[in-house]
Amino acid sequence: MYRFLVRRILGAAVILLIISALTFFLFFAIPRDPAAFACGKLCTPETLEIVRRNLGIDEPVFLQYWHWLVGIFAGRDFTYGHCDAPCLGYSFVNQEPIFQALVDRFPTTLSLTFGAAVVFLLFGIGMGMIAAARQGRPADKIASSASLIGASMQIYFVGVLATWVLVDQLQIIERPSYTPLTENPLQWFYGLLLPWLVLSIIFTANYTRMTRSSMVEQLGEDYVRTARAKGMSARTVFLRFAWRGAMGPVVTIFGVDLGVLLGGAIITEQTFSLHGIGELSIKAVINQDLPMLLGVILVAATAIVLFNIVVDAAYAFIDPRVRLS
């Protein structure tokens, strides 16, 4: 297990290095002066000169990338001051270190992601198991139809409609907002309840279909038929054997989805005006803040890679037939 994790971590470091290099060269090797992008739309000639000097535009692009990469581990010095490690650069648009901006926004995205994950895992896996246990029956047809309807929904439509109905008209849910969990747990819960429900709609549909198809496949496996032949009850066979074997594909997509959401639930945060990493990336695009956008991409890639490692390591515990070598 330890050798496997070491190999995967080293491989993840190489992948992140390649992603960062490709992204950096894509942004900073463009024909237009990258300092103009980094400076933003409201940029004066004096600020542009400061940005160009801090970015080292006169240096070769490979040397610029080296300075940026070293800054992640050792920090960097800018005209505005020293950027402590891990330094992902400096946003000359927002006048703040990029890592600090990400740290300030991360609790909102983290709360949104894990709250929605609890909802769509409970409903998605639960509905999928019920549909698999009742193949061809009304419960199966209802769950399958609901998953198709949910998968066709769009967050920006459902979010606006749910806000209008539940918040403005019926007034049974508070208007979405973020309150730190340590300050007021109840306000934290009620403020994110509607975004959790809306974000989980599409994901619940996907997990319902995935769980159902995996369960149906596992129920036809030889080891399940053997367990039935030994006289085990249908409930034991379903929950002890088939369910564990069916969780492999579900855990796989969950690791990817969780990593993507931690990189910023862009549409959801924009719809409900939540100040998370997703909204930060939108503002970076609008303001042409390339250093900030580079930092967001690196954080999102890191989250996806790390959760894929966790998923691979979890296979051996979920399915006894899988062993890591």
JSON list of N, CA, C and O in Angstrom, two decimals, residues 253-306:
[
{"chain": "A", "resi": 253, "resn": "ILE", "atom": "N", "xyz": [-16.47, 8.09, -9.97]},
{"chain": "A", "resi": 253, "resn": "ILE", "atom": "CA", "xyz": [-17.02, 9.36, -10.43]},
{"chain": "A", "resi": 253, "resn": "ILE", "atom": "C", "xyz": [-17.14, 10.35, -9.27]},
{"chain": "A", "resi": 253, "resn": "ILE", "atom": "O", "xyz": [-17.06, 11.57, -9.48]},
{"chain": "A", "resi": 254, "resn": "PHE", "atom": "N", "xyz": [-17.31, 9.83, -8.04]},
{"chain": "A", "resi": 254, "resn": "PHE", "atom": "CA", "xyz": [-17.40, 10.73, -6.90]},
{"chain": "A", "resi": 254, "resn": "PHE", "atom": "C", "xyz": [-16.07, 11.44, -6.67]},
{"chain": "A", "resi": 254, "resn": "PHE", "atom": "O", "xyz": [-16.05, 12.64, -6.36]},
{"chain": "A", "resi": 255, "resn": "GLY", "atom": "N", "xyz": [-14.96, 10.72, -6.82]},
{"chain": "A", "resi": 255, "resn": "GLY", "atom": "CA", "xyz": [-13.66, 11.36, -6.65]},
{"chain": "A", "resi": 255, "resn": "GLY", "atom": "C", "xyz": [-13.43, 12.46, -7.66]},
{"chain": "A", "resi": 255, "resn": "GLY", "atom": "O", "xyz": [-12.92, 13.54, -7.33]},
{"chain": "A", "resi": 256, "resn": "VAL", "atom": "N", "xyz": [-13.82, 12.22, -8.91]},
{"chain": "A", "resi": 256, "resn": "VAL", "atom": "CA", "xyz": [-13.67, 13.24, -9.95]},
{"chain": "A", "resi": 256, "resn": "VAL", "atom": "C", "xyz": [-14.59, 14.42, -9.68]},
{"chain": "A", "resi": 256, "resn": "VAL", "atom": "O", "xyz": [-14.17, 15.59, -9.75]},
{"chain": "A", "resi": 257, "resn": "ASP", "atom": "N", "xyz": [-15.86, 14.15, -9.35]},
{"chain": "A", "resi": 257, "resn": "ASP", "atom": "CA", "xyz": [-16.82, 15.22, -9.11]},
{"chain": "A", "resi": 257, "resn": "ASP", "atom": "C", "xyz": [-16.41, 16.08, -7.92]},
{"chain": "A", "resi": 257, "resn": "ASP", "atom": "O", "xyz": [-16.54, 17.31, -7.96]},
{"chain": "A", "resi": 258, "resn": "LEU", "atom": "N", "xyz": [-15.94, 15.43, -6.87]},
{"chain": "A", "resi": 258, "resn": "LEU", "atom": "CA", "xyz": [-15.55, 16.19, -5.67]},
{"chain": "A", "resi": 258, "resn": "LEU", "atom": "C", "xyz": [-14.36, 17.09, -5.98]},
{"chain": "A", "resi": 258, "resn": "LEU", "atom": "O", "xyz": [-14.31, 18.24, -5.53]},
{"chain": "A", "resi": 259, "resn": "GLY", "atom": "N", "xyz": [-13.40, 16.58, -6.74]},
{"chain": "A", "resi": 259, "resn": "GLY", "atom": "CA", "xyz": [-12.26, 17.41, -7.12]},
{"chain": "A", "resi": 259, "resn": "GLY", "atom": "C", "xyz": [-12.65, 18.59, -7.97]},
{"chain": "A", "resi": 259, "resn": "GLY", "atom": "O", "xyz": [-12.17, 19.71, -7.78]},
{"chain": "A", "resi": 260, "resn": "VAL", "atom": "N", "xyz": [-13.56, 18.36, -8.92]},
{"chain": "A", "resi": 260, "resn": "VAL", "atom": "CA", "xyz": [-14.03, 19.44, -9.79]},
{"chain": "A", "resi": 260, "resn": "VAL", "atom": "C", "xyz": [-14.77, 20.50, -8.98]},
{"chain": "A", "resi": 260, "resn": "VAL", "atom": "O", "xyz": [-14.57, 21.71, -9.17]},
{"chain": "A", "resi": 261, "resn": "LEU", "atom": "N", "xyz": [-15.63, 20.06, -8.06]},
{"chain": "A", "resi": 261, "resn": "LEU", "atom": "CA", "xyz": [-16.40, 21.01, -7.26]},
{"chain": "A", "resi": 261, "resn": "LEU", "atom": "C", "xyz": [-15.51, 21.82, -6.33]},
{"chain": "A", "resi": 261, "resn": "LEU", "atom": "O", "xyz": [-15.75, 23.01, -6.11]},
{"chain": "A", "resi": 262, "resn": "LEU", "atom": "N", "xyz": [-14.48, 21.18, -5.78]},
{"chain": "A", "resi": 262, "resn": "LEU", "atom": "CA", "xyz": [-13.56, 21.93, -4.92]},
{"chain": "A", "resi": 262, "resn": "LEU", "atom": "C", "xyz": [-12.75, 22.93, -5.73]},
{"chain": "A", "resi": 262, "resn": "LEU", "atom": "O", "xyz": [-12.25, 23.92, -5.18]},
{"chain": "A", "resi": 263, "resn": "GLY", "atom": "N", "xyz": [-12.59, 22.69, -7.02]},
{"chain": "A", "resi": 263, "resn": "GLY", "atom": "CA", "xyz": [-11.95, 23.68, -7.88]},
{"chain": "A", "resi": 263, "resn": "GLY", "atom": "C", "xyz": [-12.84, 24.86, -8.20]},
{"chain": "A", "resi": 263, "resn": "GLY", "atom": "O", "xyz": [-12.38, 25.83, -8.82]},
{"chain": "A", "resi": 264, "resn": "GLY", "atom": "N", "xyz": [-14.09, 24.80, -7.75]},
{"chain": "A", "resi": 264, "resn": "GLY", "atom": "CA", "xyz": [-15.00, 25.92, -7.94]},
{"chain": "A", "resi": 264, "resn": "GLY", "atom": "C", "xyz": [-16.28, 25.49, -8.64]},
{"chain": "A", "resi": 264, "resn": "GLY", "atom": "O", "xyz": [-16.24, 25.08, -9.80]},
{"chain": "A", "resi": 265, "resn": "ALA", "atom": "N", "xyz": [-17.40, 25.54, -7.93]},
{"chain": "A", "resi": 265, "resn": "ALA", "atom": "CA", "xyz": [-18.71, 25.28, -8.54]},
{"chain": "A", "resi": 265, "resn": "ALA", "atom": "C", "xyz": [-19.16, 26.59, -9.19]},
{"chain": "A", "resi": 265, "resn": "ALA", "atom": "O", "xyz": [-19.94, 27.35, -8.63]},
{"chain": "A", "resi": 266, "resn": "ILE", "atom": "N", "xyz": [-18.64, 26.83, -10.40]},
{"chain": "A", "resi": 266, "resn": "ILE", "atom": "CA", "xyz": [-18.73, 28.15, -11.02]},
{"chain": "A", "resi": 266, "resn": "ILE", "atom": "C", "xyz": [-20.17, 28.61, -11.19]},
{"chain": "A", "resi": 266, "resn": "ILE", "atom": "O", "xyz": [-20.55, 29.71, -10.76]},
{"chain": "A", "resi": 267, "resn": "ILE", "atom": "N", "xyz": [-21.01, 27.78, -11.83]},
{"chain": "A", "resi": 267, "resn": "ILE", "atom": "CA", "xyz": [-22.38, 28.21, -12.13]},
{"chain": "A", "resi": 267, "resn": "ILE", "atom": "C", "xyz": [-23.18, 28.39, -10.86]},
{"chain": "A", "resi": 267, "resn": "ILE", "atom": "O", "xyz": [-23.93, 29.35, -10.71]},
{"chain": "A", "resi": 268, "resn": "THR", "atom": "N", "xyz": [-23.03, 27.47, -9.92]},
{"chain": "A", "resi": 268, "resn": "THR", "atom": "CA", "xyz": [-23.80, 27.56, -8.67]},
{"chain": "A", "resi": 268, "resn": "THR", "atom": "C", "xyz": [-23.40, 28.79, -7.86]},
{"chain": "A", "resi": 268, "resn": "THR", "atom": "O", "xyz": [-24.27, 29.52, -7.35]},
{"chain": "A", "resi": 269, "resn": "GLU", "atom": "N", "xyz": [-22.12, 29.03, -7.73]},
{"chain": "A", "resi": 269, "resn": "GLU", "atom": "CA", "xyz": [-21.68, 30.20, -6.97]},
{"chain": "A", "resi": 269, "resn": "GLU", "atom": "C", "xyz": [-22.11, 31.50, -7.64]},
{"chain": "A", "resi": 269, "resn": "GLU", "atom": "O", "xyz": [-22.48, 32.47, -6.97]},
{"chain": "A", "resi": 270, "resn": "GLN", "atom": "N", "xyz": [-22.08, 31.52, -8.97]},
{"chain": "A", "resi": 270, "resn": "GLN", "atom": "CA", "xyz": [-22.50, 32.72, -9.68]},
{"chain": "A", "resi": 270, "resn": "GLN", "atom": "C", "xyz": [-24.00, 32.92, -9.57]},
{"chain": "A", "resi": 270, "resn": "GLN", "atom": "O", "xyz": [-24.49, 34.05, -9.43]},
{"chain": "A", "resi": 271, "resn": "THR", "atom": "N", "xyz": [-24.77, 31.83, -9.60]},
{"chain": "A", "resi": 271, "resn": "THR", "atom": "CA", "xyz": [-26.23, 31.93, -9.53]},
{"chain": "A", "resi": 271, "resn": "THR", "atom": "C", "xyz": [-26.69, 32.46, -8.18]},
{"chain": "A", "resi": 271, "resn": "THR", "atom": "O", "xyz": [-27.61, 33.29, -8.10]},
{"chain": "A", "resi": 272, "resn": "PHE", "atom": "N", "xyz": [-26.05, 32.01, -7.10]},
{"chain": "A", "resi": 272, "resn": "PHE", "atom": "CA", "xyz": [-26.47, 32.39, -5.76]},
{"chain": "A", "resi": 272, "resn": "PHE", "atom": "C", "xyz": [-25.58, 33.45, -5.13]},
{"chain": "A", "resi": 272, "resn": "PHE", "atom": "O", "xyz": [-25.69, 33.71, -3.92]},
{"chain": "A", "resi": 273, "resn": "SER", "atom": "N", "xyz": [-24.69, 34.04, -5.91]},
{"chain": "A", "resi": 273, "resn": "SER", "atom": "CA", "xyz": [-23.82, 35.13, -5.44]},
{"chain": "A", "resi": 273, "resn": "SER", "atom": "C", "xyz": [-23.01, 34.71, -4.22]},
{"chain": "A", "resi": 273, "resn": "SER", "atom": "O", "xyz": [-22.91, 35.45, -3.23]},
{"chain": "A", "resi": 274, "resn": "LEU", "atom": "N", "xyz": [-22.45, 33.51, -4.29]},
{"chain": "A", "resi": 274, "resn": "LEU", "atom": "CA", "xyz": [-21.58, 33.03, -3.23]},
{"chain": "A", "resi": 274, "resn": "LEU", "atom": "C", "xyz": [-20.13, 33.31, -3.62]},
{"chain": "A", "resi": 274, "resn": "LEU", "atom": "O", "xyz": [-19.72, 33.01, -4.74]},
{"chain": "A", "resi": 275, "resn": "HIS", "atom": "N", "xyz": [-19.37, 33.88, -2.70]},
{"chain": "A", "resi": 275, "resn": "HIS", "atom": "CA", "xyz": [-18.02, 34.32, -3.01]},
{"chain": "A", "resi": 275, "resn": "HIS", "atom": "C", "xyz": [-17.03, 33.19, -2.77]},
{"chain": "A", "resi": 275, "resn": "HIS", "atom": "O", "xyz": [-16.29, 33.17, -1.78]},
{"chain": "A", "resi": 276, "resn": "GLY", "atom": "N", "xyz": [-17.02, 32.24, -3.70]},
{"chain": "A", "resi": 276, "resn": "GLY", "atom": "CA", "xyz": [-16.12, 31.12, -3.62]},
{"chain": "A", "resi": 276, "resn": "GLY", "atom": "C", "xyz": [-15.07, 31.16, -4.72]},
{"chain": "A", "resi": 276, "resn": "GLY", "atom": "O", "xyz": [-14.90, 32.16, -5.42]},
{"chain": "A", "resi": 277, "resn": "ILE", "atom": "N", "xyz": [-14.38, 30.04, -4.89]},
{"chain": "A", "resi": 277, "resn": "ILE", "atom": "CA", "xyz": [-13.32, 29.97, -5.90]},
{"chain": "A", "resi": 277, "resn": "ILE", "atom": "C", "xyz": [-13.91, 30.06, -7.31]},
{"chain": "A", "resi": 277, "resn": "ILE", "atom": "O", "xyz": [-13.29, 30.63, -8.21]},
{"chain": "A", "resi": 278, "resn": "GLY", "atom": "N", "xyz": [-15.10, 29.49, -7.51]},
{"chain": "A", "resi": 278, "resn": "GLY", "atom": "CA", "xyz": [-15.73, 29.56, -8.81]},
{"chain": "A", "resi": 278, "resn": "GLY", "atom": "C", "xyz": [-16.00, 30.99, -9.24]},
{"chain": "A", "resi": 278, "resn": "GLY", "atom": "O", "xyz": [-15.73, 31.39, -10.38]},
{"chain": "A", "resi": 279, "resn": "GLU", "atom": "N", "xyz": [-16.56, 31.78, -8.32]},
{"chain": "A", "resi": 279, "resn": "GLU", "atom": "CA", "xyz": [-16.82, 33.18, -8.63]},
{"chain": "A", "resi": 279, "resn": "GLU", "atom": "C", "xyz": [-15.51, 33.93, -8.85]},
{"chain": "A", "resi": 279, "resn": "GLU", "atom": "O", "xyz": [-15.43, 34.83, -9.70]},
{"chain": "A", "resi": 280, "resn": "LEU", "atom": "N", "xyz": [-14.49, 33.56, -8.11]},
{"chain": "A", "resi": 280, "resn": "LEU", "atom": "CA", "xyz": [-13.18, 34.20, -8.28]},
{"chain": "A", "resi": 280, "resn": "LEU", "atom": "C", "xyz": [-12.63, 33.94, -9.68]},
{"chain": "A", "resi": 280, "resn": "LEU", "atom": "O", "xyz": [-12.03, 34.84, -10.29]},
{"chain": "A", "resi": 281, "resn": "SER", "atom": "N", "xyz": [-12.81, 32.74, -10.20]},
{"chain": "A", "resi": 281, "resn": "SER", "atom": "CA", "xyz": [-12.34, 32.43, -11.55]},
{"chain": "A", "resi": 281, "resn": "SER", "atom": "C", "xyz": [-13.10, 33.21, -12.60]},
{"chain": "A", "resi": 281, "resn": "SER", "atom": "O", "xyz": [-12.52, 33.65, -13.60]},
{"chain": "A", "resi": 282, "resn": "ILE", "atom": "N", "xyz": [-14.41, 33.41, -12.39]},
{"chain": "A", "resi": 282, "resn": "ILE", "atom": "CA", "xyz": [-15.20, 34.21, -13.33]},
{"chain": "A", "resi": 282, "resn": "ILE", "atom": "C", "xyz": [-14.70, 35.64, -13.38]},
{"chain": "A", "resi": 282, "resn": "ILE", "atom": "O", "xyz": [-14.52, 36.24, -14.45]},
{"chain": "A", "resi": 283, "resn": "LYS", "atom": "N", "xyz": [-14.45, 36.22, -12.20]},
{"chain": "A", "resi": 283, "resn": "LYS", "atom": "CA", "xyz": [-13.94, 37.59, -12.16]},
{"chain": "A", "resi": 283, "resn": "LYS", "atom": "C", "xyz": [-12.55, 37.69, -12.77]},
{"chain": "A", "resi": 283, "resn": "LYS", "atom": "O", "xyz": [-12.20, 38.69, -13.40]},
{"chain": "A", "resi": 284, "resn": "ALA", "atom": "N", "xyz": [-11.75, 36.63, -12.61]},
{"chain": "A", "resi": 284, "resn": "ALA", "atom": "CA", "xyz": [-10.41, 36.63, -13.21]},
{"chain": "A", "resi": 284, "resn": "ALA", "atom": "C", "xyz": [-10.50, 36.66, -14.73]},
{"chain": "A", "resi": 284, "resn": "ALA", "atom": "O", "xyz": [-9.71, 37.34, -15.40]},
{"chain": "A", "resi": 285, "resn": "VAL", "atom": "N", "xyz": [-11.45, 35.93, -15.29]},
{"chain": "A", "resi": 285, "resn": "VAL", "atom": "CA", "xyz": [-11.65, 35.94, -16.74]},
{"chain": "A", "resi": 285, "resn": "VAL", "atom": "C", "xyz": [-12.13, 37.30, -17.21]},
{"chain": "A", "resi": 285, "resn": "VAL", "atom": "O", "xyz": [-11.64, 37.85, -18.20]},
{"chain": "A", "resi": 286, "resn": "ILE", "atom": "N", "xyz": [-13.11, 37.86, -16.49]},
{"chain": "A", "resi": 286, "resn": "ILE", "atom": "CA", "xyz": [-13.67, 39.16, -16.89]},
{"chain": "A", "resi": 286, "resn": "ILE", "atom": "C", "xyz": [-12.61, 40.26, -16.81]},
{"chain": "A", "resi": 286, "resn": "ILE", "atom": "O", "xyz": [-12.50, 41.11, -17.70]},
{"chain": "A", "resi": 287, "resn": "ASN", "atom": "N", "xyz": [-11.81, 40.24, -15.76]},
{"chain": "A", "resi": 287, "resn": "ASN", "atom": "CA", "xyz": [-10.80, 41.27, -15.55]},
{"chain": "A", "resi": 287, "resn": "ASN", "atom": "C", "xyz": [-9.47, 40.96, -16.24]},
{"chain": "A", "resi": 287, "resn": "ASN", "atom": "O", "xyz": [-8.51, 41.71, -16.09]},
{"chain": "A", "resi": 288, "resn": "GLN", "atom": "N", "xyz": [-9.43, 39.81, -16.97]},
{"chain": "A", "resi": 288, "resn": "GLN", "atom": "CA", "xyz": [-8.20, 39.40, -17.66]},
{"chain": "A", "resi": 288, "resn": "GLN", "atom": "C", "xyz": [-7.02, 39.29, -16.67]},
{"chain": "A", "resi": 288, "resn": "GLN", "atom": "O", "xyz": [-5.90, 39.67, -16.97]},
{"chain": "A", "resi": 289, "resn": "ASP", "atom": "N", "xyz": [-7.33, 38.75, -15.51]},
{"chain": "A", "resi": 289, "resn": "ASP", "atom": "CA", "xyz": [-6.34, 38.58, -14.46]},
{"chain": "A", "resi": 289, "resn": "ASP", "atom": "C", "xyz": [-5.68, 37.21, -14.64]},
{"chain": "A", "resi": 289, "resn": "ASP", "atom": "O", "xyz": [-6.06, 36.22, -13.99]},
{"chain": "A", "resi": 290, "resn": "LEU", "atom": "N", "xyz": [-4.68, 37.11, -15.50]},
{"chain": "A", "resi": 290, "resn": "LEU", "atom": "CA", "xyz": [-4.07, 35.83, -15.83]},
{"chain": "A", "resi": 290, "resn": "LEU", "atom": "C", "xyz": [-3.36, 35.17, -14.64]},
{"chain": "A", "resi": 290, "resn": "LEU", "atom": "O", "xyz": [-3.47, 33.95, -14.47]},
{"chain": "A", "resi": 291, "resn": "PRO", "atom": "N", "xyz": [-2.62, 35.88, -13.81]},
{"chain": "A", "resi": 291, "resn": "PRO", "atom": "CA", "xyz": [-2.01, 35.21, -12.64]},
{"chain": "A", "resi": 291, "resn": "PRO", "atom": "C", "xyz": [-3.04, 34.56, -11.73]},
{"chain": "A", "resi": 291, "resn": "PRO", "atom": "O", "xyz": [-2.83, 33.45, -11.24]},
{"chain": "A", "resi": 292, "resn": "MET", "atom": "N", "xyz": [-4.17, 35.24, -11.49]},
{"chain": "A", "resi": 292, "resn": "MET", "atom": "CA", "xyz": [-5.22, 34.67, -10.65]},
{"chain": "A", "resi": 292, "resn": "MET", "atom": "C", "xyz": [-5.83, 33.44, -11.32]},
{"chain": "A", "resi": 292, "resn": "MET", "atom": "O", "xyz": [-6.07, 32.42, -10.66]},
{"chain": "A", "resi": 293, "resn": "LEU", "atom": "N", "xyz": [-6.08, 33.51, -12.61]},
{"chain": "A", "resi": 293, "resn": "LEU", "atom": "CA", "xyz": [-6.65, 32.37, -13.33]},
{"chain": "A", "resi": 293, "resn": "LEU", "atom": "C", "xyz": [-5.71, 31.18, -13.32]},
{"chain": "A", "resi": 293, "resn": "LEU", "atom": "O", "xyz": [-6.14, 30.03, -13.20]},
{"chain": "A", "resi": 294, "resn": "LEU", "atom": "N", "xyz": [-4.42, 31.44, -13.42]},
{"chain": "A", "resi": 294, "resn": "LEU", "atom": "CA", "xyz": [-3.43, 30.37, -13.35]},
{"chain": "A", "resi": 294, "resn": "LEU", "atom": "C", "xyz": [-3.45, 29.69, -11.98]},
{"chain": "A", "resi": 294, "resn": "LEU", "atom": "O", "xyz": [-3.37, 28.47, -11.88]},
{"chain": "A", "resi": 295, "resn": "GLY", "atom": "N", "xyz": [-3.58, 30.48, -10.93]},
{"chain": "A", "resi": 295, "resn": "GLY", "atom": "CA", "xyz": [-3.65, 29.91, -9.58]},
{"chain": "A", "resi": 295, "resn": "GLY", "atom": "C", "xyz": [-4.90, 29.07, -9.38]},
{"chain": "A", "resi": 295, "resn": "GLY", "atom": "O", "xyz": [-4.84, 27.99, -8.78]},
{"chain": "A", "resi": 296, "resn": "VAL", "atom": "N", "xyz": [-6.04, 29.52, -9.90]},
{"chain": "A", "resi": 296, "resn": "VAL", "atom": "CA", "xyz": [-7.29, 28.76, -9.77]},
{"chain": "A", "resi": 296, "resn": "VAL", "atom": "C", "xyz": [-7.19, 27.43, -10.51]},
{"chain": "A", "resi": 296, "resn": "VAL", "atom": "O", "xyz": [-7.61, 26.38, -10.01]},
{"chain": "A", "resi": 297, "resn": "ILE", "atom": "N", "xyz": [-6.61, 27.45, -11.72]},
{"chain": "A", "resi": 297, "resn": "ILE", "atom": "CA", "xyz": [-6.47, 26.22, -12.50]},
{"chain": "A", "resi": 297, "resn": "ILE", "atom": "C", "xyz": [-5.57, 25.23, -11.77]},
{"chain": "A", "resi": 297, "resn": "ILE", "atom": "O", "xyz": [-5.86, 24.02, -11.73]},
{"chain": "A", "resi": 298, "resn": "LEU", "atom": "N", "xyz": [-4.48, 25.71, -11.19]},
{"chain": "A", "resi": 298, "resn": "LEU", "atom": "CA", "xyz": [-3.57, 24.82, -10.48]},
{"chain": "A", "resi": 298, "resn": "LEU", "atom": "C", "xyz": [-4.25, 24.20, -9.26]},
{"chain": "A", "resi": 298, "resn": "LEU", "atom": "O", "xyz": [-4.08, 23.00, -8.98]},
{"chain": "A", "resi": 299, "resn": "VAL", "atom": "N", "xyz": [-5.02, 24.98, -8.53]},
{"chain": "A", "resi": 299, "resn": "VAL", "atom": "CA", "xyz": [-5.74, 24.46, -7.35]},
{"chain": "A", "resi": 299, "resn": "VAL", "atom": "C", "xyz": [-6.77, 23.42, -7.77]},
{"chain": "A", "resi": 299, "resn": "VAL", "atom": "O", "xyz": [-6.90, 22.36, -7.15]},
{"chain": "A", "resi": 300, "resn": "ALA", "atom": "N", "xyz": [-7.51, 23.70, -8.84]},
{"chain": "A", "resi": 300, "resn": "ALA", "atom": "CA", "xyz": [-8.52, 22.75, -9.32]},
{"chain": "A", "resi": 300, "resn": "ALA", "atom": "C", "xyz": [-7.86, 21.45, -9.78]},
{"chain": "A", "resi": 300, "resn": "ALA", "atom": "O", "xyz": [-8.34, 20.35, -9.47]},
{"chain": "A", "resi": 301, "resn": "ALA", "atom": "N", "xyz": [-6.75, 21.55, -10.51]},
{"chain": "A", "resi": 301, "resn": "ALA", "atom": "CA", "xyz": [-6.05, 20.35, -10.96]},
{"chain": "A", "resi": 301, "resn": "ALA", "atom": "C", "xyz": [-5.52, 19.55, -9.78]},
{"chain": "A", "resi": 301, "resn": "ALA", "atom": "O", "xyz": [-5.57, 18.31, -9.78]},
{"chain": "A", "resi": 302, "resn": "THR", "atom": "N", "xyz": [-5.01, 20.24, -8.77]},
{"chain": "A", "resi": 302, "resn": "THR", "atom": "CA", "xyz": [-4.50, 19.55, -7.58]},
{"chain": "A", "resi": 302, "resn": "THR", "atom": "C", "xyz": [-5.60, 18.79, -6.86]},
{"chain": "A", "resi": 302, "resn": "THR", "atom": "O", "xyz": [-5.41, 17.64, -6.43]},
{"chain": "A", "resi": 303, "resn": "ALA", "atom": "N", "xyz": [-6.78, 19.40, -6.74]},
{"chain": "A", "resi": 303, "resn": "ALA", "atom": "CA", "xyz": [-7.90, 18.74, -6.07]},
{"chain": "A", "resi": 303, "resn": "ALA", "atom": "C", "xyz": [-8.32, 17.48, -6.83]},
{"chain": "A", "resi": 303, "resn": "ALA", "atom": "O", "xyz": [-8.56, 16.43, -6.23]},
{"chain": "A", "resi": 304, "resn": "ILE", "atom": "N", "xyz": [-8.39, 17.56, -8.15]},
{"chain": "A", "resi": 304, "resn": "ILE", "atom": "CA", "xyz": [-8.81, 16.41, -8.95]},
{"chain": "A", "resi": 304, "resn": "ILE", "atom": "C", "xyz": [-7.80, 15.28, -8.84]},
{"chain": "A", "resi": 304, "resn": "ILE", "atom": "O", "xyz": [-8.16, 14.11, -8.64]},
{"chain": "A", "resi": 305, "resn": "VAL", "atom": "N", "xyz": [-6.51, 15.60, -8.93]},
{"chain": "A", "resi": 305, "resn": "VAL", "atom": "CA", "xyz": [-5.47, 14.57, -8.87]},
{"chain": "A", "resi": 305, "resn": "VAL", "atom": "C", "xyz": [-5.44, 13.91, -7.50]},
{"chain": "A", "resi": 305, "resn": "VAL", "atom": "O", "xyz": [-5.34, 12.68, -7.39]},
{"chain": "A", "resi": 306, "resn": "LEU", "atom": "N", "xyz": [-5.53, 14.71, -6.44]},
{"chain": "A", "resi": 306, "resn": "LEU", "atom": "CA", "xyz": [-5.47, 14.14, -5.09]},
{"chain": "A", "resi": 306, "resn": "LEU", "atom": "C", "xyz": [-6.65, 13.22, -4.80]},
{"chain": "A", "resi": 306, "resn": "LEU", "atom": "O", "xyz": [-6.49, 12.14, -4.21]}
]
